[in-house]
């Protein structure tokens, strides 16, 4: 990935803003949790939150007894913030500092979750690399959950340009081995009460 939107940008954001001082903050990631429930995945299934940043999703998953949770992000600072918040519980999760579009991985996961990271990949090559990694990393019968800006959502986030998608476009990108099980438009309220239109979607990889 080029420097615009690289780790320097995100480390600066996560070291200068309060946790609830970023537009994407959510106290309880309700919709992600609902889609995880909807998948019916067992809590011992390997779970990865891609571009998870300092999200509280990992806290909620550990509370629910998930035993194999990994959070991947470009920003070491974001992950340090999450680990500080979690305290001792941080050791129950795995933490990976990586650019997902250049990440080499040899594991498979029962769920790949991405809220508001994929849409920052504006370059075709980075998107294709991300999708190739996803196809290799999601186990047969496993799930992918996306939350991205919808076509009528913001055109930028954190000062960076973003892509915007509806569920059909996401399905086309993932390809025929991923079945769209559920899609839902969502109005995310920023901490300063501005609504941002998101598109969420739950996919299952053919078994
Ligand atoms: C808008 S934030 C969303 C964070 C988190 N998913 C949430 O819901 O709170 C976008 C996150 O994607 C991460 N990110 C952006 N580009 C990335 C990349 N190429 N590889 C890994 N993480 C990336 C950023 O560091 C940031 O933490």
Coordinates of N, CA and C and ligand atoms in Angstrom, one line a residue:
X1 N 0.8 -1.2 0.0 CA 0.0 0.0 0.0 C 0.9 1.2 0.0
X2 N 0.5 2.3 -0.7 CA 1.3 3.5 -0.7 C 1.2 4.2 0.6
X3 N 2.0 5.2 0.9 CA 2.0 5.9 2.2 C 0.7 6.6 2.5
X4 N 0.0 7.1 1.5 CA -1.3 7.7 1.8 C -2.2 6.6 2.4
X5 N -2.6 6.7 3.6 CA -3.4 5.7 4.2 C -2.5 4.5 4.7
X6 N -1.2 4.7 4.8 CA -0.3 3.7 5.3 C -0.3 3.7 6.9
X7 N 0.6 2.9 7.4 CA 0.6 2.8 8.9 C 0.9 4.1 9.6
X8 N 1.7 5.0 9.0 CA 2.0 6.3 9.6 C 0.7 7.1 9.8
X9 N -0.2 7.1 8.8 CA -1.5 7.8 9.0 C -2.3 7.2 10.2
X10 N -2.4 5.9 10.2 CA -3.3 5.3 11.2 C -2.6 5.3 12.6
X11 N -1.3 5.2 12.7 CA -0.7 5.3 14.0 C -0.9 6.7 14.6
X12 N -0.8 7.7 13.7 CA -1.0 9.1 14.1 C -2.5 9.2 14.6
X13 N -3.4 8.7 13.9 CA -4.9 8.8 14.3 C -5.0 8.2 15.7
X14 N -4.5 6.9 15.9 CA -4.7 6.2 17.1 C -3.9 6.7 18.3
X15 N -2.9 7.6 18.0 CA -2.1 8.1 19.1 C -2.6 9.5 19.5
X16 N -3.4 10.1 18.6 CA -3.8 11.5 18.9 C -5.3 11.7 19.2
X17 N -6.1 10.6 18.9 CA -7.5 10.7 19.2 C -7.9 9.8 20.4
X18 N -8.9 10.3 21.1 CA -9.5 9.5 22.1 C -10.2 8.3 21.4
X19 N -10.5 7.2 22.2 CA -11.1 6.1 21.6 C -12.4 6.5 21.0
X20 N -13.2 7.4 21.6 CA -14.5 7.8 21.1 C -14.4 9.1 20.3
X21 N -13.2 9.4 19.9 CA -13.0 10.6 19.1 C -12.8 10.4 17.6
X22 N -13.2 9.1 17.2 CA -13.1 8.8 15.8 C -14.5 8.5 15.3
X23 N -14.8 8.8 14.0 CA -16.1 8.6 13.5 C -16.7 7.2 13.6
X24 N -15.8 6.2 13.5 CA -16.2 4.8 13.5 C -16.4 4.2 14.8
X25 N -16.2 4.9 15.9 CA -16.3 4.3 17.2 C -17.7 3.8 17.5
X26 N -17.8 2.6 18.0 CA -19.1 2.1 18.6 C -18.8 1.4 19.9
X27 N -19.6 1.8 20.9 CA -19.5 1.2 22.2 C -19.8 -0.3 22.1
X28 N -20.9 -0.7 21.5 CA -21.2 -2.1 21.4 C -21.4 -2.4 19.9
X29 N -20.6 -3.2 19.3 CA -20.8 -3.5 17.9 C -22.0 -4.4 17.6
X30 N -23.2 -3.9 17.8 CA -24.4 -4.7 17.8 C -24.6 -5.5 16.5
X31 N -24.4 -4.8 15.4 CA -24.8 -5.4 14.1 C -23.8 -6.5 13.8
X32 N -22.5 -6.3 14.0 CA -21.5 -7.3 13.8 C -21.8 -8.5 14.7
X33 N -22.2 -8.3 15.9 CA -22.5 -9.4 16.8 C -23.7 -10.2 16.3
X34 N -24.7 -9.4 15.8 CA -25.9 -10.1 15.3 C -25.6 -11.0 14.1
X35 N -24.7 -10.5 13.2 CA -24.4 -11.3 12.0 C -23.5 -12.5 12.4
X36 N -22.7 -12.3 13.4 CA -21.9 -13.5 13.9 C -22.9 -14.5 14.5
X37 N -23.9 -14.1 15.3 CA -24.9 -15.0 15.8 C -25.6 -15.7 14.7
X38 N -25.9 -14.9 13.7 CA -26.7 -15.4 12.5 C -25.9 -16.5 11.8
X39 N -24.6 -16.4 11.8 CA -23.8 -17.4 11.1 C -23.9 -18.8 11.8
X40 N -24.2 -18.7 13.1 CA -24.3 -20.0 13.9 C -22.9 -20.6 14.2
X41 N -21.9 -19.8 14.0 CA -20.5 -20.4 14.2 C -20.3 -20.7 15.7
X42 N -19.5 -21.8 16.0 CA -19.2 -22.1 17.4 C -18.1 -21.2 17.9
X43 N -18.2 -21.0 19.2 CA -17.2 -20.1 19.8 C -15.7 -20.6 19.8
X44 N -15.5 -21.8 19.4 CA -14.1 -22.3 19.3 C -13.6 -22.1 17.8
X45 N -14.5 -21.6 16.9 CA -14.1 -21.5 15.5 C -13.1 -20.3 15.5
X46 N -12.0 -20.5 14.6 CA -11.1 -19.4 14.5 C -11.7 -18.1 13.8
X47 N -11.5 -17.0 14.5 CA -12.2 -15.8 14.1 C -11.1 -14.7 13.8
X48 N -11.2 -14.0 12.7 CA -10.3 -12.9 12.5 C -11.1 -11.6 12.2
X49 N -10.7 -10.5 12.9 CA -11.2 -9.2 12.7 C -10.1 -8.4 11.9
X50 N -10.4 -8.3 10.6 CA -9.4 -7.7 9.7 C -9.6 -6.1 9.7
X51 N -8.5 -5.4 9.9 CA -8.6 -4.0 10.1 C -9.4 -3.7 11.3
X52 N -9.2 -4.5 12.4 CA -10.0 -4.4 13.6 C -9.7 -3.1 14.4
X53 N -8.5 -2.6 14.2 CA -8.2 -1.3 14.9 C -8.3 -1.5 16.4
X54 N -8.9 -0.5 17.1 CA -9.1 -0.6 18.5 C -10.5 -1.0 18.8
X55 N -11.2 -1.6 17.9 CA -12.6 -1.9 18.0 C -12.9 -2.8 19.3
X56 N -14.0 -2.6 19.9 CA -14.4 -3.4 21.1 C -15.0 -4.7 20.7
X57 N -15.0 -5.1 19.4 CA -15.6 -6.4 19.1 C -14.8 -7.5 19.8
X58 N -13.5 -7.4 19.8 CA -12.7 -8.5 20.5 C -13.1 -8.6 21.9
X59 N -13.4 -7.6 22.6 CA -13.8 -7.6 24.0 C -15.1 -8.5 24.2
X60 N -16.0 -8.2 23.3 CA -17.3 -8.8 23.4 C -17.2 -10.3 23.0
X61 N -16.3 -10.6 22.0 CA -16.2 -12.0 21.6 C -15.5 -12.8 22.8
X62 N -14.5 -12.2 23.4 CA -13.9 -12.9 24.5 C -14.9 -13.2 25.7
X63 N -15.7 -12.1 25.9 CA -16.7 -12.3 27.0 C -17.7 -13.4 26.6
X64 N -17.9 -13.6 25.3 CA -18.9 -14.6 24.9 C -18.2 -16.0 24.8
X65 N -17.0 -16.1 25.2 CA -16.3 -17.4 25.3 C -15.6 -17.8 24.0
X66 N -15.4 -16.8 23.0 CA -14.7 -17.2 21.8 C -13.2 -17.4 22.2
X67 N -12.7 -18.5 21.7 CA -11.4 -19.0 22.2 C -10.2 -18.8 21.2
X68 N -10.6 -18.3 20.0 CA -9.5 -18.2 19.0 C -9.8 -17.0 18.1
X69 N -9.5 -15.8 18.7 CA -9.8 -14.6 18.1 C -8.5 -13.9 17.7
X70 N -8.4 -13.5 16.5 CA -7.2 -12.7 16.0 C -7.7 -11.3 15.6
X71 N -6.9 -10.3 15.9 CA -7.2 -8.9 15.4 C -6.0 -8.5 14.6
X72 N -6.3 -8.2 13.3 CA -5.2 -7.8 12.4 C -5.4 -6.3 12.1
X73 N -4.3 -5.5 12.1 CA -4.4 -4.1 11.7 C -3.1 -3.6 11.2
X74 N -3.1 -2.6 10.4 CA -2.0 -1.9 9.9 C -1.3 -1.1 11.0
X75 N -2.0 -0.7 12.0 CA -1.6 0.2 13.0 C -1.2 -0.6 14.3
X76 N 0.1 -0.6 14.7 CA 0.4 -1.2 15.9 C -0.2 -0.4 17.1
X77 N -0.3 0.9 16.9 CA -0.8 1.7 18.0 C -2.3 1.4 18.3
X78 N -3.1 1.1 17.2 CA -4.5 0.7 17.4 C -4.5 -0.6 18.3
X79 N -3.7 -1.5 17.9 CA -3.7 -2.8 18.6 C -3.2 -2.6 20.1
X80 N -2.2 -1.7 20.3 CA -1.8 -1.5 21.6 C -2.9 -0.9 22.5
X81 N -3.7 0.0 21.8 CA -4.8 0.7 22.6 C -5.8 -0.4 23.0
X82 N -6.1 -1.3 22.1 CA -7.1 -2.4 22.4 C -6.5 -3.3 23.5
X83 N -5.2 -3.6 23.4 CA -4.6 -4.5 24.4 C -4.6 -3.8 25.8
X84 N -4.3 -2.5 25.8 CA -4.3 -1.8 27.1 C -5.7 -1.8 27.7
X85 N -6.7 -1.6 26.9 CA -8.1 -1.6 27.4 C -8.5 -3.0 28.0
X86 N -8.0 -4.0 27.3 CA -8.4 -5.4 27.7 C -7.6 -5.9 28.9
X87 N -6.4 -5.3 29.1 CA -5.6 -5.8 30.3 C -5.2 -7.2 30.1
X88 N -5.3 -8.0 31.2 CA -4.9 -9.4 31.2 C -5.6 -10.2 30.1
X89 N -6.9 -9.8 29.8 CA -7.6 -10.6 28.8 C -7.0 -10.5 27.4
X90 N -6.1 -9.5 27.2 CA -5.5 -9.4 25.9 C -4.7 -10.6 25.4
X91 N -4.2 -11.3 26.5 CA -3.4 -12.5 26.1 C -4.2 -13.6 25.6
X92 N -5.6 -13.5 25.7 CA -6.4 -14.6 25.1 C -6.7 -14.4 23.6
X93 N -6.2 -13.3 23.1 CA -6.5 -13.0 21.6 C -5.1 -13.0 20.9
X94 N -5.1 -13.2 19.6 CA -3.9 -13.0 18.8 C -3.9 -11.6 18.1
X95 N -2.7 -11.0 18.0 CA -2.6 -9.7 17.5 C -1.6 -9.7 16.3
X96 N -2.0 -9.2 15.2 CA -1.2 -9.2 14.0 C -1.1 -7.8 13.4
X97 N 0.1 -7.2 13.4 CA 0.3 -5.9 12.7 C 0.7 -6.2 11.3
X98 N -0.2 -5.9 10.3 CA 0.1 -6.2 8.9 C -0.8 -5.4 8.0
X99 N -0.3 -5.1 6.8 CA -1.2 -4.6 5.7 C -1.8 -5.8 5.1
X100 N -3.2 -5.9 5.3 CA -3.9 -7.1 4.9 C -3.6 -7.4 3.4
X101 N -3.4 -6.4 2.6 CA -3.2 -6.6 1.1 C -1.8 -7.1 0.8
X102 N -0.9 -7.2 1.8 CA 0.4 -7.8 1.6 C 0.7 -9.0 2.6
X103 N -0.4 -9.4 3.3 CA -0.2 -10.3 4.4 C -0.1 -11.7 3.9
X104 N 0.9 -12.5 4.4 CA 1.1 -13.9 4.1 C 0.6 -14.7 5.3
X105 N -0.4 -15.6 5.0 CA -1.0 -16.3 6.1 C -1.2 -17.7 5.8
X106 N -1.0 -18.6 6.8 CA -1.1 -20.0 6.5 C -2.2 -20.7 7.3
X107 N -3.1 -19.9 7.9 CA -4.2 -20.4 8.7 C -5.5 -20.3 7.9
X108 N -6.5 -21.1 8.3 CA -7.9 -20.8 7.8 C -8.8 -20.4 9.0
X109 N -9.8 -19.6 8.7 CA -10.7 -19.0 9.7 C -12.1 -19.4 9.5
X110 N -12.9 -19.6 10.6 CA -14.3 -19.8 10.4 C -15.1 -18.6 10.1
X111 N -14.6 -17.4 10.6 CA -15.2 -16.1 10.2 C -14.1 -15.1 9.9
X112 N -14.2 -14.4 8.8 CA -13.4 -13.2 8.5 C -14.4 -12.1 8.6
X113 N -14.1 -11.1 9.5 CA -14.9 -10.0 9.7 C -14.1 -8.7 9.4
X114 N -14.8 -7.8 8.6 CA -14.1 -6.6 8.3 C -15.2 -5.5 8.3
X115 N -15.0 -4.6 9.3 CA -15.9 -3.4 9.4 C -15.0 -2.2 9.1
X116 N -15.3 -1.6 7.9 CA -14.7 -0.3 7.6 C -13.2 -0.3 7.4
X117 N -12.7 -1.4 6.9 CA -11.3 -1.5 6.5 C -11.2 -1.7 5.0
X118 N -11.9 -2.7 4.5 CA -11.8 -3.0 3.0 C -12.1 -1.8 2.2
X119 N -13.0 -0.9 2.6 CA -13.4 0.2 1.7 C -12.2 1.2 1.5
X120 N -11.2 1.1 2.3 CA -10.0 2.0 2.1 C -9.1 1.5 1.0
X121 N -9.4 0.3 0.5 CA -8.5 -0.2 -0.6 C -9.1 0.3 -1.9
X122 N -8.5 1.4 -2.4 CA -9.0 2.1 -3.6 C -8.2 1.6 -4.8
X123 N -7.1 1.0 -4.6 CA -6.3 0.5 -5.8 C -6.6 -0.9 -6.1
X124 N -6.8 -1.2 -7.4 CA -7.3 -2.5 -7.9 C -6.3 -3.6 -7.4
X125 N -5.0 -3.4 -7.5 CA -4.1 -4.4 -7.1 C -4.2 -4.8 -5.6
X126 N -4.4 -3.8 -4.8 CA -4.5 -4.0 -3.3 C -5.8 -4.8 -3.0
X127 N -6.9 -4.4 -3.8 CA -8.2 -5.1 -3.6 C -8.1 -6.6 -4.0
X128 N -7.4 -6.8 -5.1 CA -7.3 -8.2 -5.6 C -6.4 -9.0 -4.7
X129 N -5.4 -8.4 -4.1 CA -4.5 -9.1 -3.2 C -5.3 -9.5 -1.9
X130 N -6.1 -8.5 -1.4 CA -7.0 -8.7 -0.3 C -7.9 -9.9 -0.5
X131 N -8.6 -9.9 -1.7 CA -9.6 -10.9 -2.0 C -8.9 -12.3 -2.1
X132 N -7.7 -12.3 -2.7 CA -7.0 -13.6 -2.9 C -6.7 -14.1 -1.5
X133 N -6.3 -13.3 -0.6 CA -6.0 -13.7 0.8 C -7.2 -14.2 1.5
X134 N -8.3 -13.5 1.3 CA -9.6 -13.9 1.9 C -10.0 -15.3 1.4
X135 N -9.9 -15.5 0.1 CA -10.4 -16.8 -0.5 C -9.6 -17.9 0.1
X136 N -8.3 -17.7 0.3 CA -7.5 -18.7 0.9 C -7.7 -18.9 2.4
X137 N -8.1 -17.8 3.0 CA -8.1 -17.9 4.5 C -9.5 -18.3 5.1
X138 N -10.5 -18.2 4.3 CA -11.8 -18.6 4.9 C -12.0 -20.1 4.6
X139 N -12.2 -20.8 5.7 CA -12.4 -22.3 5.5 C -13.6 -22.6 4.7
X140 N -13.6 -23.8 4.0 CA -14.8 -24.2 3.4 C -15.9 -24.3 4.4
X141 N -17.1 -23.7 4.1 CA -18.2 -23.7 5.0 C -18.1 -22.5 6.0
X142 N -17.0 -21.7 5.9 CA -16.8 -20.6 6.8 C -17.5 -19.3 6.3
X143 N -17.4 -18.3 7.0 CA -18.2 -17.1 6.7 C -17.3 -15.8 6.5
X144 N -17.8 -14.9 5.8 CA -17.2 -13.6 5.7 C -18.3 -12.5 6.0
X145 N -17.9 -11.6 6.8 CA -18.8 -10.5 7.2 C -18.2 -9.2 6.8
X146 N -18.9 -8.4 6.0 CA -18.4 -7.1 5.6 C -19.3 -6.0 6.1
X147 N -18.7 -4.9 6.6 CA -19.4 -3.6 6.8 C -18.6 -2.5 6.1
X148 N -19.2 -2.0 5.0 CA -18.5 -1.0 4.2 C -19.4 0.2 4.0
X149 N -18.9 1.3 3.6 CA -19.8 2.4 3.3 C -20.6 2.1 2.1
X150 N -21.9 2.4 2.2 CA -22.9 2.1 1.1 C -22.7 3.2 0.0
X151 N -23.4 2.9 -1.1 CA -23.3 3.9 -2.2 C -23.7 5.3 -1.8
X152 N -24.6 5.4 -0.9 CA -25.0 6.8 -0.4 C -24.3 7.1 0.9
X153 N -23.2 6.4 1.2 CA -22.4 6.7 2.4 C -21.3 7.8 2.1
X154 N -20.5 8.1 3.1 CA -19.4 9.1 2.9 C -18.4 8.7 1.8
X155 N -17.9 9.7 1.1 CA -16.9 9.4 0.1 C -15.5 9.4 0.7
X156 N -15.3 9.9 1.9 CA -14.0 9.9 2.6 C -14.2 9.4 4.0
X157 N -13.1 9.0 4.6 CA -13.1 8.7 6.1 C -11.7 8.9 6.6
X158 N -11.6 9.5 7.7 CA -10.3 9.8 8.3 C -9.4 10.6 7.3
X159 N -10.0 11.4 6.4 CA -9.3 12.2 5.4 C -8.8 11.4 4.2
X160 N -9.3 10.2 4.1 CA -8.8 9.3 3.0 C -10.0 9.0 2.1
X161 N -9.8 8.8 0.8 CA -10.9 8.4 -0.1 C -11.3 7.0 0.2
X162 N -12.5 6.6 0.0 CA -13.0 5.2 0.2 C -13.8 4.8 -1.1
X163 N -13.9 3.5 -1.2 CA -14.8 2.9 -2.1 C -16.2 2.7 -1.4
X164 N -17.2 2.6 -2.2 CA -18.6 2.4 -1.6 C -19.2 1.3 -2.3
X165 N -19.9 0.4 -1.6 CA -20.5 -0.8 -2.2 C -21.9 -1.1 -1.7
X166 N -22.7 -1.7 -2.6 CA -23.9 -2.4 -2.2 C -23.6 -3.9 -2.1
X167 N -24.6 -4.7 -1.6 CA -24.3 -6.1 -1.4 C -24.0 -6.8 -2.6
X168 N -24.7 -6.5 -3.7 CA -24.5 -7.2 -5.0 C -23.0 -7.0 -5.5
X169 N -22.5 -5.8 -5.3 CA -21.1 -5.5 -5.7 C -20.1 -6.3 -4.9
X170 N -20.4 -6.4 -3.6 CA -19.6 -7.2 -2.7 C -19.6 -8.7 -3.2
X171 N -20.8 -9.1 -3.5 CA -20.9 -10.5 -3.9 C -20.2 -10.8 -5.2
X172 N -20.2 -9.8 -6.1 CA -19.4 -10.0 -7.3 C -17.9 -10.1 -7.1
X173 N -17.5 -9.2 -6.1 CA -16.0 -9.2 -5.8 C -15.6 -10.5 -5.2
X174 N -16.4 -11.1 -4.3 CA -16.1 -12.3 -3.6 C -16.1 -13.5 -4.6
X175 N -17.0 -13.5 -5.5 CA -17.1 -14.6 -6.5 C -18.1 -15.6 -6.1
X176 N -18.3 -16.6 -7.1 CA -19.4 -17.6 -6.9 C -19.2 -18.5 -5.8
X177 N -18.0 -18.7 -5.2 CA -17.9 -19.6 -4.1 C -18.4 -19.1 -2.8
X178 N -18.8 -17.8 -2.8 CA -19.4 -17.2 -1.6 C -20.8 -16.9 -1.8
X179 N -21.7 -17.5 -1.0 CA -23.1 -17.2 -1.1 C -23.5 -16.1 -0.2
X180 N -24.3 -15.1 -0.7 CA -24.8 -14.0 0.1 C -25.9 -14.6 0.9
X181 N -25.8 -14.6 2.3 CA -26.8 -15.2 3.1 C -27.7 -14.1 3.6
X182 N -27.2 -12.9 3.9 CA -28.0 -11.8 4.4 C -27.3 -10.5 4.1
X183 N -28.1 -9.5 3.8 CA -27.5 -8.1 3.7 C -28.4 -7.1 4.4
X184 N -27.8 -6.1 4.9 CA -28.5 -5.2 5.7 C -27.9 -3.8 5.6
X185 N -28.7 -2.8 5.2 CA -28.2 -1.4 5.3 C -28.3 -0.9 6.7
X186 N -27.3 -0.1 7.1 CA -27.2 0.3 8.5 C -26.8 1.8 8.6
X187 N -27.5 2.5 9.4 CA -27.1 3.9 9.7 C -26.2 4.0 10.9
X188 N -24.9 4.1 10.7 CA -24.0 4.3 11.9 C -24.1 5.7 12.4
X189 N -24.3 5.9 13.7 CA -24.2 7.2 14.3 C -22.8 7.5 14.8
X190 N -22.1 8.5 14.3 CA -20.8 8.8 14.8 C -21.0 9.4 16.2
X191 N -19.9 9.5 17.0 CA -20.0 10.0 18.4 C -20.6 11.4 18.4
X192 N -20.5 12.1 17.3 CA -21.1 13.5 17.2 C -22.4 13.4 16.4
X193 N -23.0 12.3 16.4 CA -24.4 12.1 16.0 C -24.7 12.4 14.5
X194 N -23.7 12.2 13.7 CA -23.9 12.3 12.2 C -24.1 10.8 11.7
X195 N -25.1 10.7 10.9 CA -25.4 9.3 10.4 C -24.6 9.0 9.1
X196 N -24.0 7.8 9.1 CA -23.2 7.3 8.0 C -23.9 6.1 7.5
X197 N -24.2 6.0 6.2 CA -24.8 4.8 5.6 C -23.8 3.7 5.3
X198 N -24.0 2.6 6.0 CA -23.2 1.4 5.8 C -24.0 0.3 5.1
X199 N -23.3 -0.5 4.4 CA -23.8 -1.8 3.9 C -23.1 -2.9 4.6
X200 N -23.9 -3.8 5.3 CA -23.4 -5.0 5.9 C -23.8 -6.2 5.1
X201 N -23.0 -7.2 5.1 CA -23.3 -8.4 4.3 C -22.7 -9.6 5.0
X202 N -23.4 -10.7 5.0 CA -22.9 -12.0 5.6 C -22.8 -13.0 4.4
X203 N -21.7 -13.6 4.2 CA -21.5 -14.6 3.1 C -21.0 -15.9 3.7
X204 N -21.4 -17.0 3.0 CA -20.8 -18.3 3.4 C -20.1 -18.9 2.2
X205 N -18.9 -19.4 2.5 CA -18.1 -20.1 1.5 C -18.6 -21.5 1.3
X206 N -18.7 -21.9 0.1 CA -19.2 -23.2 -0.2 C -18.3 -24.3 0.5
X207 N -19.0 -25.3 1.1 CA -18.3 -26.3 1.9 C -17.5 -27.3 1.1
Ligands
LIG1 C1 -12.3 3.1 10.1 S1 -11.2 2.1 11.0 C2 -12.2 0.7 11.5 C3 -11.6 0.0 12.7 C4 -12.5 -1.2 13.2 N1 -12.8 -2.1 12.2 C5 -13.8 -0.7 13.8 O1 -14.9 -1.1 13.3 O2 -13.7 0.1 14.8 C6 -10.2 1.4 9.7 C7 -9.1 0.4 10.2 O3 -8.6 -0.2 9.1 C8 -7.2 -0.3 9.3 N2 -6.6 -0.4 7.9 C9 -6.6 0.4 6.9 N3 -6.0 -0.1 5.8 C10 -5.5 -1.3 6.2 C11 -4.8 -2.3 5.6 N4 -4.4 -2.2 4.3 N5 -4.5 -3.4 6.3 C12 -4.8 -3.6 7.5 N6 -5.6 -2.6 8.2 C13 -5.9 -1.5 7.6 C14 -6.8 1.0 10.0 O4 -5.6 1.0 10.6 C15 -8.0 1.2 10.9 O5 -7.8 0.6 12.1

